[in-house]
C-alpha positions as semicolon CSV with decimal commas, in nm:
position;residue;x (nm);y (nm);z (nm)
1;X;-0,208;1,537;-2,805
2;X;-0,530;1,351;-2,734
3;X;-0,685;1,403;-2,388
4;X;-0,633;1,032;-2,317
5;X;-0,259;1,063;-2,387
6;X;-0,235;1,362;-2,154
7;X;-0,400;1,177;-1,865
8;X;-0,188;0,866;-1,929
9;X;0,118;1,087;-1,895
10;X;-0,018;1,230;-1,569
11;X;-0,064;0,875;-1,435
12;X;0,294;0,788;-1,532
13;X;0,421;1,095;-1,348
14;X;0,216;1,011;-1,038
15;X;0,389;0,672;-1,011
16;X;0,718;0,854;-0,942
17;X;0,585;0,930;-0,595
18;X;0,551;0,563;-0,494
19;X;0,698;0,506;-0,150
20;X;0,749;0,872;-0,068
21;X;0,405;1,033;-0,030
22;X;0,214;0,799;0,207
23;X;-0,041;0,859;0,350
24;X;-0,106;1,116;0,079
25;X;-0,232;1,005;-0,262
26;X;-0,023;0,958;-0,574
27;X;-0,096;1,253;-0,804
28;X;0,039;1,356;-1,143
29;X;-0,040;1,669;-1,343
30;X;0,015;1,783;-1,702
31;X;-0,044;2,131;-1,845
32;X;-0,124;2,150;-2,216
33;X;-0,150;2,447;-2,449
34;X;-0,217;2,431;-2,823
35;X;-0,183;2,053;-2,814
36;X;0,165;2,059;-2,656
37;X;0,275;1,987;-2,298
38;X;0,422;2,301;-2,143
39;X;0,442;2,180;-1,783
40;X;0,428;1,861;-1,583
41;X;0,480;1,749;-1,224
42;X;0,390;1,505;-0,951
43;X;0,358;1,494;-0,575
44;X;0,714;1,401;-0,488
45;X;0,721;1,372;-0,109
46;X;0,480;1,392;0,183
47;X;0,457;1,748;0,312
48;X;0,603;1,900;-0,004
49;X;0,442;2,077;-0,301
50;X;0,153;1,905;-0,478
51;X;0,151;1,790;-0,839
52;X;-0,043;2,087;-0,976
53;X;0,199;2,340;-0,826
54;X;0,501;2,144;-0,945
55;X;0,354;2,136;-1,295
56;X;0,292;2,511;-1,293
57;X;0,647;2,573;-1,172
58;X;0,792;2,384;-1,470
59;X;0,590;2,561;-1,737
60;X;0,794;2,655;-2,045
61;X;0,529;2,903;-2,153
62;X;0,240;3,099;-2,007
63;X;-0,031;2,877;-1,852
64;X;-0,299;3,139;-1,920
65;X;-0,573;2,969;-2,120
66;X;-0,405;2,626;-2,092
67;X;-0,567;2,298;-1,989
68;X;-0,467;2,100;-1,681
69;X;-0,489;1,721;-1,660
70;X;-0,467;1,592;-1,302
71;X;-0,523;1,239;-1,172
72;X;-0,705;1,350;-0,854
73;X;-0,937;1,639;-0,773
74;X;-0,729;1,943;-0,670
75;X;-0,733;2,020;-0,298
76;X;-0,913;2,329;-0,174
77;X;-0,800;2,337;0,190
78;X;-0,491;2,444;0,379
79;X;-0,277;2,151;0,489
80;X;0,101;2,122;0,478
81;X;0,062;2,309;0,148
82;X;-0,178;2,586;0,039
83;X;-0,486;2,495;-0,169
84;X;-0,404;2,387;-0,524
85;X;-0,730;2,541;-0,645
86;X;-0,594;2,887;-0,564
87;X;-0,277;2,826;-0,764
88;X;-0,479;2,695;-1,062
89;X;-0,714;2,993;-1,061
90;X;-0,429;3,242;-1,019
91;X;-0,237;3,083;-1,309
92;X;-0,526;3,145;-1,550
93;X;-0,593;2,781;-1,640
94;X;-0,909;2,762;-1,856
95;X;-1,002;2,392;-1,827
96;X;-0,927;2,115;-1,576
97;X;-0,961;1,745;-1,654
98;X;-0,997;1,547;-1,327
99;X;-0,923;1,174;-1,329
100;X;-1,098;1,086;-1,005
101;X;-1,276;1,279;-0,734
102;X;-1,117;1,301;-0,389
103;X;-1,321;1,123;-0,115
104;X;-1,141;1,320;0,156
105;X;-1,424;1,509;0,337
106;X;-1,209;1,823;0,321
107;X;-1,230;1,808;-0,059
108;X;-1,506;1,573;-0,186
109;X;-1,625;1,783;-0,480
110;X;-1,548;2,119;-0,321
111;X;-1,228;2,157;-0,522
112;X;-1,406;2,108;-0,854
113;X;-1,689;2,339;-0,747
114;X;-1,441;2,612;-0,651
115;X;-1,277;2,594;-0,993
116;X;-1,614;2,615;-1,167
117;X;-1,713;2,912;-0,953
118;X;-1,402;3,086;-1,084
119;X;-1,517;3,030;-1,443
120;X;-1,294;2,731;-1,518
121;X;-1,443;2,445;-1,719
122;X;-1,415;2,116;-1,529
123;X;-1,434;1,762;-1,667
124;X;-1,490;1,510;-1,386
125;X;-1,398;1,139;-1,378
126;X;-1,195;1,141;-1,699
127;X;-1,031;0,796;-1,725
128;X;-1,173;0,732;-1,380
129;X;-1,098;0,358;-1,366
130;X;-0,728;0,403;-1,435
131;X;-0,697;0,688;-1,186
132;X;-0,893;0,501;-0,916
133;X;-0,659;0,203;-0,955
134;X;-0,361;0,432;-0,906
135;X;-0,486;0,532;-0,560
136;X;-0,675;0,233;-0,422
137;X;-0,455;0,246;-0,109
138;X;-0,544;0,611;-0,048
139;X;-0,915;0,564;-0,118
140;X;-0,934;0,276;0,132
141;X;-0,737;0,457;0,399
142;X;-0,917;0,791;0,374
143;X;-1,257;0,621;0,401
144;X;-1,181;0,363;0,675
145;X;-0,882;0,514;0,863
146;X;-0,726;0,167;0,854
147;X;-0,441;0,039;0,633
148;X;-0,496;-0,126;0,297
149;X;-0,359;-0,477;0,352
150;X;-0,193;-0,687;0,081
151;X;-0,131;-1,051;0,170
152;X;0,167;-1,187;-0,023
153;X;0,228;-1,558;-0,079
154;X;0,507;-1,733;-0,270
155;X;0,436;-2,101;-0,327
156;X;0,497;-2,401;-0,549
157;X;0,248;-2,538;-0,800
158;X;0,123;-2,777;-0,531
159;X;0,065;-2,496;-0,281
160;X;0,371;-2,539;-0,058
161;X;0,558;-2,245;0,094
162;X;0,851;-2,451;0,225
163;X;0,994;-2,801;0,207
164;X;0,932;-3,054;0,483
165;X;1,264;-2,933;0,630
166;X;1,123;-2,580;0,647
167;X;1,341;-2,446;0,364
168;X;1,195;-2,179;0,137
169;X;1,487;-1,992;-0,026
170;X;1,416;-1,948;-0,302
171;X;1,080;-2,070;-0,426
172;X;1,043;-1,795;-0,686
173;X;1,299;-1,644;-0,920
174;X;1,478;-1,310;-0,929
175;X;1,211;-1,126;-1,132
176;X;0,929;-1,223;-0,896
177;X;1,133;-1,131;-0,590
178;X;1,211;-0,793;-0,739
179;X;0,840;-0,730;-0,788
180;X;0,784;-0,810;-0,419
181;X;1,036;-0,540;-0,329
182;X;0,852;-0,296;-0,553
183;X;0,539;-0,370;-0,350
184;X;0,737;-0,322;-0,028
185;X;0,829;0,023;-0,156
186;X;0,467;0,103;-0,237
187;X;0,341;0,009;0,111
188;X;0,393;0,214;0,427
189;X;0,441;-0,096;0,643
190;X;0,543;-0,461;0,622
191;X;0,412;-0,709;0,879
192;X;0,518;-1,058;0,987
193;X;0,444;-1,286;1,280
194;X;0,689;-1,373;1,555
195;X;0,731;-1,719;1,405
196;X;0,888;-1,567;1,094
197;X;1,124;-1,357;1,305
198;X;1,237;-1,655;1,513
199;X;1,283;-1,879;1,209
200;X;1,438;-1,640;0,956
201;X;1,568;-1,331;1,146
202;X;1,466;-1,107;0,851
203;X;1,552;-0,742;0,786
204;X;1,227;-0,667;0,597
205;X;1,385;-0,389;0,393
206;X;1,328;-0,269;0,036
207;X;1,623;-0,371;-0,177
208;X;1,579;-0,198;-0,514
209;X;1,703;0,125;-0,670
210;X;1,583;0,444;-0,496
211;X;1,433;0,244;-0,207
212;X;1,183;0,357;0,052
213;X;1,180;0,123;0,349
214;X;0,837;0,048;0,498
215;X;0,800;0,057;0,875
216;X;0,834;-0,296;1,016
217;X;0,558;-0,452;1,225
218;X;0,574;-0,777;1,419
219;X;0,271;-0,953;1,566
220;X;0,420;-1,095;1,887
221;X;0,143;-1,171;2,134
222;X;0,375;-1,274;2,420
223;X;0,669;-1,041;2,341
224;X;0,910;-1,319;2,246
225;X;1,116;-1,115;2,002
226;X;1,492;-1,157;2,070
227;X;1,682;-0,843;2,166
228;X;1,965;-0,939;1,931
229;X;1,755;-1,003;1,618
230;X;1,808;-0,783;1,313
231;X;1,477;-0,601;1,350
232;X;1,564;-0,488;1,703
233;X;1,929;-0,401;1,640
234;X;1,833;-0,180;1,344
235;X;1,519;-0,027;1,497
236;X;1,680;0,316;1,537
237;X;1,747;0,321;1,162
238;X;1,411;0,187;1,038
239;X;1,094;0,240;1,245
240;X;0,992;-0,092;1,401
241;X;0,671;-0,178;1,586
242;X;0,601;-0,487;1,795
243;X;0,234;-0,556;1,872
244;X;0,167;-0,763;2,182
245;X;-0,105;-0,849;2,436
246;X;-0,027;-0,756;2,797
247;X;0,323;-0,616;2,768
248;X;0,610;-0,745;2,982
249;X;0,723;-0,419;3,144
250;X;1,091;-0,513;3,168
251;X;1,106;-0,647;2,809
252;X;0,921;-0,341;2,687
253;X;1,178;-0,112;2,848
254;X;1,466;-0,304;2,692
255;X;1,303;-0,294;2,348
256;X;1,220;0,075;2,367
257;X;1,579;0,157;2,467
258;X;1,680;-0,002;2,139
259;X;1,430;0,212;1,945
260;X;1,144;-0,038;1,912
261;X;0,788;0,094;1,952
262;X;0,585;-0,153;2,157
263;X;0,211;-0,146;2,086
264;X;-0,010;-0,313;2,345
265;X;-0,322;-0,437;2,169
266;X;-0,631;-0,611;2,302
267;X;-0,629;-0,986;2,252
268;X;-0,849;-1,218;2,051
269;X;-0,825;-1,575;2,182
270;X;-0,489;-1,494;2,341
271;X;-0,344;-1,341;2,026
272;X;-0,316;-0,987;1,893
273;X;-0,655;-0,864;1,775
274;X;-0,571;-0,774;1,416
275;X;-0,868;-0,545;1,363
276;X;-0,769;-0,345;1,669
277;X;-0,408;-0,338;1,550
278;X;-0,514;-0,203;1,210
279;X;-0,704;0,080;1,377
280;X;-0,398;0,163;1,585
281;X;-0,167;0,156;1,283
282;X;-0,411;0,373;1,090
283;X;-0,404;0,632;1,369
284;X;-0,025;0,642;1,326
285;X;-0,062;0,738;0,960
286;X;0,028;0,393;0,826
287;X;-0,200;0,371;0,522
288;X;-0,093;0,032;0,385
289;X;0,061;-0,295;0,504
290;X;0,224;-0,576;0,309
291;X;0,161;-0,894;0,504
292;X;0,443;-1,147;0,462
293;X;0,369;-1,363;0,763
294;X;0,352;-1,734;0,807
295;X;0,051;-1,963;0,766
296;X;-0,094;-1,884;1,110
297;X;-0,088;-1,508;1,060
298;X;-0,228;-1,541;0,708
299;X;-0,524;-1,739;0,837
300;X;-0,586;-1,496;1,122
301;X;-0,573;-1,201;0,882
302;X;-0,823;-1,356;0,642
303;X;-1,052;-1,463;0,927
304;X;-1,048;-1,116;1,083
305;X;-1,130;-0,952;0,749
306;X;-0,840;-0,707;0,732
307;X;-0,709;-0,820;0,389
308;X;-0,807;-0,625;0,076
309;X;-0,572;-0,782;-0,179
310;X;-0,382;-1,109;-0,224
311;X;-0,070;-1,145;-0,436
312;X;0,003;-1,513;-0,498
313;X;0,328;-1,596;-0,676
314;X;0,337;-1,950;-0,814
315;X;0,664;-2,116;-0,914
316;X;0,680;-2,412;-1,156
317;X;0,799;-2,648;-0,883
318;X;0,647;-2,924;-0,671
319;X;0,761;-2,997;-0,314
320;X;0,499;-3,248;-0,202
321;X;0,491;-3,383;0,150
322;X;0,217;-3,397;0,411
323;X;0,434;-3,207;0,658
324;X;0,551;-2,940;0,410
325;X;0,412;-2,596;0,494
326;X;0,112;-2,447;0,320
327;X;0,027;-2,082;0,269
328;X;-0,272;-2,058;0,504
329;X;-0,288;-2,245;0,833
330;X;-0,540;-2,276;1,115
331;X;-0,829;-2,519;1,108
332;X;-0,957;-2,385;0,780
333;X;-1,322;-2,364;0,679
334;X;-1,556;-2,660;0,725
335;X;-1,810;-2,602;0,450
336;X;-1,725;-2,507;0,092
337;X;-1,964;-2,213;0,122
338;X;-1,749;-2,073;0,404
339;X;-1,449;-2,017;0,174
340;X;-1,289;-1,675;0,161
341;X;-1,394;-1,541;-0,177
342;X;-1,172;-1,363;-0,426
343;X;-1,247;-1,167;-0,742
344;X;-1,111;-1,305;-1,070
345;X;-0,735;-1,240;-1,072
346;X;-0,509;-1,026;-1,282
347;X;-0,237;-1,257;-1,417
348;X;0,122;-1,144;-1,471
349;X;0,441;-1,326;-1,565
350;X;0,777;-1,274;-1,394
351;X;1,042;-1,495;-1,547
352;X;0,931;-1,855;-1,498
353;X;0,683;-1,758;-1,225
354;X;0,329;-1,622;-1,246
355;X;0,151;-1,378;-1,019
356;X;-0,219;-1,407;-0,945
357;X;-0,336;-1,072;-0,809
358;X;-0,674;-1,098;-0,634
359;X;-0,912;-0,853;-0,475
360;X;-1,054;-1,005;-0,156
361;X;-1,434;-0,995;-0,147
362;X;-1,590;-0,915;0,189
363;X;-1,932;-1,033;0,305
364;X;-2,083;-0,846;0,598
365;X;-2,270;-1,153;0,720
366;X;-1,938;-1,334;0,763
367;X;-1,820;-1,067;0,999
368;X;-1,532;-0,947;0,783
369;X;-1,418;-0,591;0,765
370;X;-1,568;-0,409;0,466
């Protein structure tokens, strides 16, 4: 097998951990001897064995003198699991191909150096771009301690997210909606505003095979969330957070009895300060958030600079109407130069719909979070 094929296989294996390893990275590993794969594995669940160890445990032959392909630099510190570098050295691996280096200060080149000190040949940054893309959530979280935020929008060709009657089910087709649920599985949290809760009474669950439900987060500045809504009545089954400003003690008690976690956050113009909320969520180990709010929350998120990625699904439909809802509310920018800037998109097709996947560009002088 070519080295490129081995690393591609490691990346494929790593994807099996989506939804189950947060806030750890997705990691896949392949062990090759005489051009044949003799072992492979991935990090399957947070707190459990890492990819390298799982690969060694599946070996069909001796790993002595074999080569290891791994998507992320092996760890060299004691966490929930012992250092992977020790297992690699003990197994007699002769060469390690590393897809991307680990920015975690506990690793950050030390793992590769430890392998080299043991006489193992190390190839760094092999297929780096592909491996970095695999773990962009982890790289953001480990360096900022705040969640990687994806803002999701489903709209018509004329930019409407609902009819003038407020109806939005369904703008996009089955294939696009399934892809949204795949993103829900990938993210540790899903966040909406109180307006969405009051209007739609959503469950915010992941409805695909082998699901992993994200924690549910509601921005509710004045703690208006109904005690009988679906999010509250199922809070003991799926972790649910409500962020507010100046908590109502009695309402807080009633919510917490039902299993809801109430987060009191400082305000920004009378509303939840989203930057402060992201720091609080990050401290709870929530490494990523899918934002499926309404127009007001979308605008606040862009203005506060917490968004790293935008997924815009466009359906071949036109609603029209001055009063029909748009994707981003608020006053909007005044000058063209003030626009929120996006990198050129990746374009995908889901049935009749298209997805424009943008990276959000941040400018320090505009006061947005880098």
